[in-house]
PDB file of C-alpha atoms in Angstrom:
ATOM      1  CA  MET A   1     229.674   3.435 114.540  1.00  0.00           C
ATOM      2  CA  THR A   2     230.402   7.046 113.928  1.00  0.00           C
ATOM      3  CA  ARG A   3     233.820   8.158 112.761  1.00  0.00           C
ATOM      4  CA  TYR A   4     235.623  10.685 114.696  1.00  0.00           C
ATOM      5  CA  VAL A   5     238.385  12.902 115.165  1.00  0.00           C
ATOM      6  CA  ALA A   6     240.160  14.036 118.520  1.00  0.00           C
ATOM      7  CA  LEU A   7     242.138  17.077 118.145  1.00  0.00           C
ATOM      8  CA  LEU A   8     244.415  18.156 120.853  1.00  0.00           C
ATOM      9  CA  ARG A   9     245.461  21.513 121.038  1.00  0.00           C
ATOM     10  CA  GLY A  10     249.200  22.251 121.433  1.00  0.00           C
ATOM     11  CA  VAL A  11     250.557  18.954 121.715  1.00  0.00           C
ATOM     12  CA  ASN A  12     254.569  18.125 120.028  1.00  0.00           C
ATOM     13  CA  VAL A  13     254.571  22.045 119.012  1.00  0.00           C
ATOM     14  CA  GLY A  14     255.851  23.452 122.262  1.00  0.00           C
ATOM     15  CA  THR A  15     256.579  21.930 126.077  1.00  0.00           C
ATOM     16  CA  THR A  16     253.801  19.297 125.659  1.00  0.00           C
ATOM     17  CA  ARG A  17     255.227  16.310 124.557  1.00  0.00           C
ATOM     18  CA  LEU A  18     252.884  13.116 124.033  1.00  0.00           C
ATOM     19  CA  ALA A  19     253.864   9.888 121.963  1.00  0.00           C
ATOM     20  CA  MET A  20     251.111   9.011 119.556  1.00  0.00           C
ATOM     21  CA  ALA A  21     251.390   5.448 120.588  1.00  0.00           C
ATOM     22  CA  ASP A  22     249.751   6.739 124.035  1.00  0.00           C
ATOM     23  CA  LEU A  23     247.304   8.561 122.211  1.00  0.00           C
ATOM     24  CA  ARG A  24     246.180   5.816 120.568  1.00  0.00           C
ATOM     25  CA  ARG A  25     246.320   3.127 123.327  1.00  0.00           C
ATOM     26  CA  ILE A  26     244.597   6.090 125.457  1.00  0.00           C
ATOM     27  CA  VAL A  27     241.824   6.108 122.969  1.00  0.00           C
ATOM     28  CA  THR A  28     241.477   2.628 122.309  1.00  0.00           C
ATOM     29  CA  ASP A  29     241.439   1.859 126.421  1.00  0.00           C
ATOM     30  CA  LEU A  30     238.383   4.296 126.375  1.00  0.00           C
ATOM     31  CA  GLY A  31     236.676   1.639 124.441  1.00  0.00           C
ATOM     32  CA  HIS A  32     236.836   3.428 120.986  1.00  0.00           C
ATOM     33  CA  GLU A  33     237.866   0.916 117.839  1.00  0.00           C
ATOM     34  CA  ASP A  34     240.404   1.673 115.312  1.00  0.00           C
ATOM     35  CA  ALA A  35     242.159   4.257 116.513  1.00  0.00           C
ATOM     36  CA  LYS A  36     244.883   6.095 113.995  1.00  0.00           C
ATOM     37  CA  THR A  37     246.469   8.914 114.417  1.00  0.00           C
ATOM     38  CA  TYR A  38     247.927  11.462 111.663  1.00  0.00           C
ATOM     39  CA  LEU A  39     251.479  13.097 111.919  1.00  0.00           C
ATOM     40  CA  GLN A  40     252.869  13.919 115.150  1.00  0.00           C
ATOM     41  CA  SER A  41     250.251  16.810 116.506  1.00  0.00           C
ATOM     42  CA  GLY A  42     247.654  15.549 118.550  1.00  0.00           C
ATOM     43  CA  ASN A  43     245.351  13.710 115.504  1.00  0.00           C
ATOM     44  CA  VAL A  44     243.561  11.004 116.141  1.00  0.00           C
ATOM     45  CA  ALA A  45     240.826   9.053 114.021  1.00  0.00           C
ATOM     46  CA  PHE A  46     238.740   6.571 115.931  1.00  0.00           C
ATOM     47  CA  GLY A  47     235.264   5.030 115.690  1.00  0.00           C
ATOM     48  CA  SER A  48     232.860   5.115 118.373  1.00  0.00           C
ATOM     49  CA  THR A  49     229.129   4.452 119.414  1.00  0.00           C
ATOM     50  CA  VAL A  50     229.076   7.484 121.581  1.00  0.00           C
ATOM     51  CA  ARG A  51     227.249  10.539 119.898  1.00  0.00           C
ATOM     52  CA  ASP A  52     228.082  13.097 122.237  1.00  0.00           C
ATOM     53  CA  ALA A  53     231.317  14.780 120.871  1.00  0.00           C
ATOM     54  CA  GLU A  54     231.819  16.647 124.259  1.00  0.00           C
ATOM     55  CA  LYS A  55     231.703  13.545 126.472  1.00  0.00           C
ATOM     56  CA  LEU A  56     234.042  11.873 123.783  1.00  0.00           C
ATOM     57  CA  ALA A  57     236.191  14.989 124.230  1.00  0.00           C
ATOM     58  CA  ALA A  58     236.099  15.181 128.271  1.00  0.00           C
ATOM     59  CA  GLY A  59     236.797  11.489 128.039  1.00  0.00           C
ATOM     60  CA  ILE A  60     240.024  11.972 126.282  1.00  0.00           C
ATOM     61  CA  GLU A  61     240.846  14.907 128.342  1.00  0.00           C
ATOM     62  CA  ARG A  62     240.501  13.068 131.560  1.00  0.00           C
ATOM     63  CA  ALA A  63     242.470   9.767 130.611  1.00  0.00           C
ATOM     64  CA  LEU A  64     244.868  12.150 129.470  1.00  0.00           C
ATOM     65  CA  THR A  65     245.494  13.911 132.639  1.00  0.00           C
ATOM     66  CA  ASP A  66     244.719  10.574 135.021  1.00  0.00           C
ATOM     67  CA  GLU A  67     247.657   8.725 132.959  1.00  0.00           C
ATOM     68  CA  LEU A  68     250.009  11.168 131.790  1.00  0.00           C
ATOM     69  CA  ALA A  69     249.953  14.215 133.657  1.00  0.00           C
ATOM     70  CA  LEU A  70     248.974  16.247 130.787  1.00  0.00           C
ATOM     71  CA  THR A  71     246.269  19.105 130.353  1.00  0.00           C
ATOM     72  CA  VAL A  72     245.433  18.966 126.854  1.00  0.00           C
ATOM     73  CA  PRO A  73     242.253  20.578 125.647  1.00  0.00           C
ATOM     74  CA  VAL A  74     240.366  18.285 123.101  1.00  0.00           C
ATOM     75  CA  LEU A  75     238.210  19.146 120.656  1.00  0.00           C
ATOM     76  CA  VAL A  76     236.310  16.381 118.665  1.00  0.00           C
ATOM     77  CA  ARG A  77     234.315  16.431 115.321  1.00  0.00           C
ATOM     78  CA  SER A  78     232.681  13.864 113.363  1.00  0.00           C
ATOM     79  CA  GLY A  79     233.444  12.544 109.935  1.00  0.00           C
ATOM     80  CA  ARG A  80     230.395  14.226 108.567  1.00  0.00           C
ATOM     81  CA  GLU A  81     231.708  17.604 110.170  1.00  0.00           C
ATOM     82  CA  LEU A  82     234.792  17.313 108.712  1.00  0.00           C
ATOM     83  CA  ALA A  83     233.404  16.319 105.349  1.00  0.00           C
ATOM     84  CA  ALA A  84     231.615  19.726 105.538  1.00  0.00           C
ATOM     85  CA  ILE A  85     234.344  21.562 106.113  1.00  0.00           C
ATOM     86  CA  ALA A  86     236.611  20.274 103.864  1.00  0.00           C
ATOM     87  CA  GLY A  87     234.029  20.984 100.940  1.00  0.00           C
ATOM     88  CA  GLY A  88     233.134  23.990 102.531  1.00  0.00           C
ATOM     89  CA  ASN A  89     236.071  26.026 102.034  1.00  0.00           C
ATOM     90  CA  PRO A  90     235.281  29.454 100.890  1.00  0.00           C
ATOM     91  CA  TYR A  91     238.979  30.038  99.794  1.00  0.00           C
ATOM     92  CA  ALA A  92     239.862  26.621  98.652  1.00  0.00           C
ATOM     93  CA  ASP A  93     239.320  27.977  94.829  1.00  0.00           C
ATOM     94  CA  ARG A  94     241.125  31.038  95.499  1.00  0.00           C
ATOM     95  CA  GLU A  95     244.787  29.259  96.504  1.00  0.00           C
ATOM     96  CA  ASP A  96     246.833  26.405  95.136  1.00  0.00           C
ATOM     97  CA  ASP A  97     249.172  26.514  98.320  1.00  0.00           C
ATOM     98  CA  PRO A  98     247.777  24.365 101.200  1.00  0.00           C
ATOM     99  CA  THR A  99     249.809  25.857 103.389  1.00  0.00           C
ATOM    100  CA  ARG A 100     248.131  29.131 102.937  1.00  0.00           C
ATOM    101  CA  LEU A 101     245.032  27.581 103.727  1.00  0.00           C
ATOM    102  CA  LEU A 102     244.177  26.662 107.797  1.00  0.00           C
ATOM    103  CA  VAL A 103     241.195  26.050 109.585  1.00  0.00           C
ATOM    104  CA  ALA A 104     240.977  27.201 113.012  1.00  0.00           C
ATOM    105  CA  PHE A 105     238.678  24.679 115.186  1.00  0.00           C
ATOM    106  CA  LEU A 106     237.058  26.046 118.100  1.00  0.00           C
ATOM    107  CA  ALA A 107     235.546  24.519 121.346  1.00  0.00           C
ATOM    108  CA  THR A 108     232.388  26.294 121.221  1.00  0.00           C
ATOM    109  CA  ALA A 109     230.522  28.949 118.328  1.00  0.00           C
ATOM    110  CA  PRO A 110     231.948  32.415 119.464  1.00  0.00           C
ATOM    111  CA  LYS A 111     229.453  35.499 120.617  1.00  0.00           C
ATOM    112  CA  LYS A 112     228.567  37.095 117.721  1.00  0.00           C
ATOM    113  CA  SER A 113     229.950  40.373 118.998  1.00  0.00           C
ATOM    114  CA  THR A 114     233.378  38.790 119.270  1.00  0.00           C
ATOM    115  CA  VAL A 115     233.174  37.685 115.643  1.00  0.00           C
ATOM    116  CA  ASP A 116     231.705  41.093 114.393  1.00  0.00           C
ATOM    117  CA  ALA A 117     234.947  42.662 116.215  1.00  0.00           C
ATOM    118  CA  LEU A 118     237.438  40.277 115.093  1.00  0.00           C
ATOM    119  CA  ALA A 119     239.872  42.110 112.706  1.00  0.00           C
ATOM    120  CA  VAL A 120     243.063  41.164 111.180  1.00  0.00           C
ATOM    121  CA  PRO A 121     246.331  42.677 112.527  1.00  0.00           C
ATOM    122  CA  GLY A 122     247.402  45.851 110.750  1.00  0.00           C
ATOM    123  CA  GLY A 123     249.524  45.321 107.539  1.00  0.00           C
ATOM    124  CA  GLU A 124     248.848  41.381 107.202  1.00  0.00           C
ATOM    125  CA  ASN A 125     246.798  40.210 104.054  1.00  0.00           C
ATOM    126  CA  VAL A 126     244.667  37.345 106.012  1.00  0.00           C
ATOM    127  CA  SER A 127     241.077  36.462 105.377  1.00  0.00           C
ATOM    128  CA  PHE A 128     238.946  34.916 107.266  1.00  0.00           C
ATOM    129  CA  THR A 129     235.781  33.272 107.676  1.00  0.00           C
ATOM    130  CA  VAL A 130     233.759  32.575 110.722  1.00  0.00           C
ATOM    131  CA  THR A 131     231.296  29.586 110.488  1.00  0.00           C
ATOM    132  CA  GLY A 132     230.004  27.873 113.676  1.00  0.00           C
ATOM    133  CA  ARG A 133     232.815  26.492 115.284  1.00  0.00           C
ATOM    134  CA  GLU A 134     235.637  26.955 112.723  1.00  0.00           C
ATOM    135  CA  VAL A 135     237.341  29.791 111.350  1.00  0.00           C
ATOM    136  CA  PHE A 136     238.487  29.339 107.394  1.00  0.00           C
ATOM    137  CA  LEU A 137     242.064  31.092 107.184  1.00  0.00           C
ATOM    138  CA  HIS A 138     243.482  32.396 104.110  1.00  0.00           C
ATOM    139  CA  TYR A 139     247.244  33.406 104.277  1.00  0.00           C
ATOM    140  CA  VAL A 140     247.097  35.475 100.959  1.00  0.00           C
ATOM    141  CA  ASP A 141     250.796  36.950 101.086  1.00  0.00           C
ATOM    142  CA  GLY A 142     252.558  34.206 103.376  1.00  0.00           C
ATOM    143  CA  GLY A 143     252.180  31.483 105.559  1.00  0.00           C
ATOM    144  CA  TYR A 144     251.080  31.211 109.440  1.00  0.00           C
ATOM    145  CA  GLY A 145     254.487  31.059 110.722  1.00  0.00           C
ATOM    146  CA  ARG A 146     254.983  34.474 109.970  1.00  0.00           C
ATOM    147  CA  SER A 147     251.541  35.984 111.002  1.00  0.00           C
ATOM    148  CA  LYS A 148     250.425  37.594 114.244  1.00  0.00           C
ATOM    149  CA  PHE A 149     246.518  36.339 112.932  1.00  0.00           C
ATOM    150  CA  THR A 150     247.671  33.058 114.937  1.00  0.00           C
ATOM    151  CA  ASN A 151     245.492  30.564 117.116  1.00  0.00           C
ATOM    152  CA  ALA A 152     246.315  32.501 120.347  1.00  0.00           C
ATOM    153  CA  TYR A 153     245.038  35.678 118.948  1.00  0.00           C
ATOM    154  CA  LEU A 154     241.953  33.488 117.874  1.00  0.00           C
ATOM    155  CA  GLU A 155     241.595  32.565 121.253  1.00  0.00           C
ATOM    156  CA  LYS A 156     242.302  35.854 122.565  1.00  0.00           C
ATOM    157  CA  LYS A 157     239.972  37.783 120.397  1.00  0.00           C
ATOM    158  CA  LEU A 158     237.060  35.182 120.244  1.00  0.00           C
ATOM    159  CA  GLY A 159     237.019  34.127 124.022  1.00  0.00           C
ATOM    160  CA  VAL A 160     236.952  30.360 122.869  1.00  0.00           C
ATOM    161  CA  VAL A 161     239.690  27.121 122.806  1.00  0.00           C
ATOM    162  CA  ALA A 162     241.171  26.736 119.416  1.00  0.00           C
ATOM    163  CA  THR A 163     243.421  24.674 117.970  1.00  0.00           C
ATOM    164  CA  THR A 164     244.558  25.121 114.044  1.00  0.00           C
ATOM    165  CA  ARG A 165     245.379  22.840 110.935  1.00  0.00           C
ATOM    166  CA  ASN A 166     246.434  23.207 107.739  1.00  0.00           C
ATOM    167  CA  TRP A 167     244.490  22.625 104.758  1.00  0.00           C
ATOM    168  CA  LYS A 168     246.416  19.069 104.004  1.00  0.00           C
ATOM    169  CA  SER A 169     245.825  17.743 107.422  1.00  0.00           C
ATOM    170  CA  VAL A 170     242.265  18.928 107.214  1.00  0.00           C
ATOM    171  CA  ARG A 171     241.601  16.756 104.042  1.00  0.00           C
ATOM    172  CA  ALA A 172     243.656  13.869 105.378  1.00  0.00           C
ATOM    173  CA  LEU A 173     241.523  13.552 108.626  1.00  0.00           C
ATOM    174  CA  ALA A 174     238.267  14.104 106.627  1.00  0.00           C
ATOM    175  CA  GLU A 175     239.380  10.922 104.560  1.00  0.00           C
ATOM    176  CA  MET A 176     240.257   9.220 107.929  1.00  0.00           C
ATOM    177  CA  THR A 177     236.754   9.834 109.147  1.00  0.00           C
ATOM    178  CA  ALA A 178     235.021   9.079 106.130  1.00  0.00           C
ATOM    179  CA  PRO A 179     232.010   6.127 106.324  1.00  0.00           C
TER     180      PRO A 179
END
């Protein structure tokens, strides 16, 4: 059995509302075990014998649509991937405030040309590193909430679906999926 986390994009931050009890039930009804949510923003850790993250994501997306009429992108990472992400943040040693460190999880690795063209909007002091399907973010002079370098900006510039989590959430999810 492998531990995974499903990261739902845009849940309970805008108009898309989802009770975490419903999310746990849906994941359990799909045959996965020990479904536990973290916060109210569409994070669910679970165990599964399925070894294909894309298949897991598609199953959860389909169930959300079929049962709750919600169209929500779902990204899945294994516990091993989350451990590598939590241990590989290039900015973790530079910042004590976890609200200034975030990770944007990408549905697929972006094209090299879009990564090479990615730039921080003028006047902002944000450092970023794109590594495979993640973008490590460090908001040097402020928080994510005041920046134009947002999830929507990353999606537009990189051409892939993304969902962003703060560093505290990333570490908690890594712990929830640890063996």
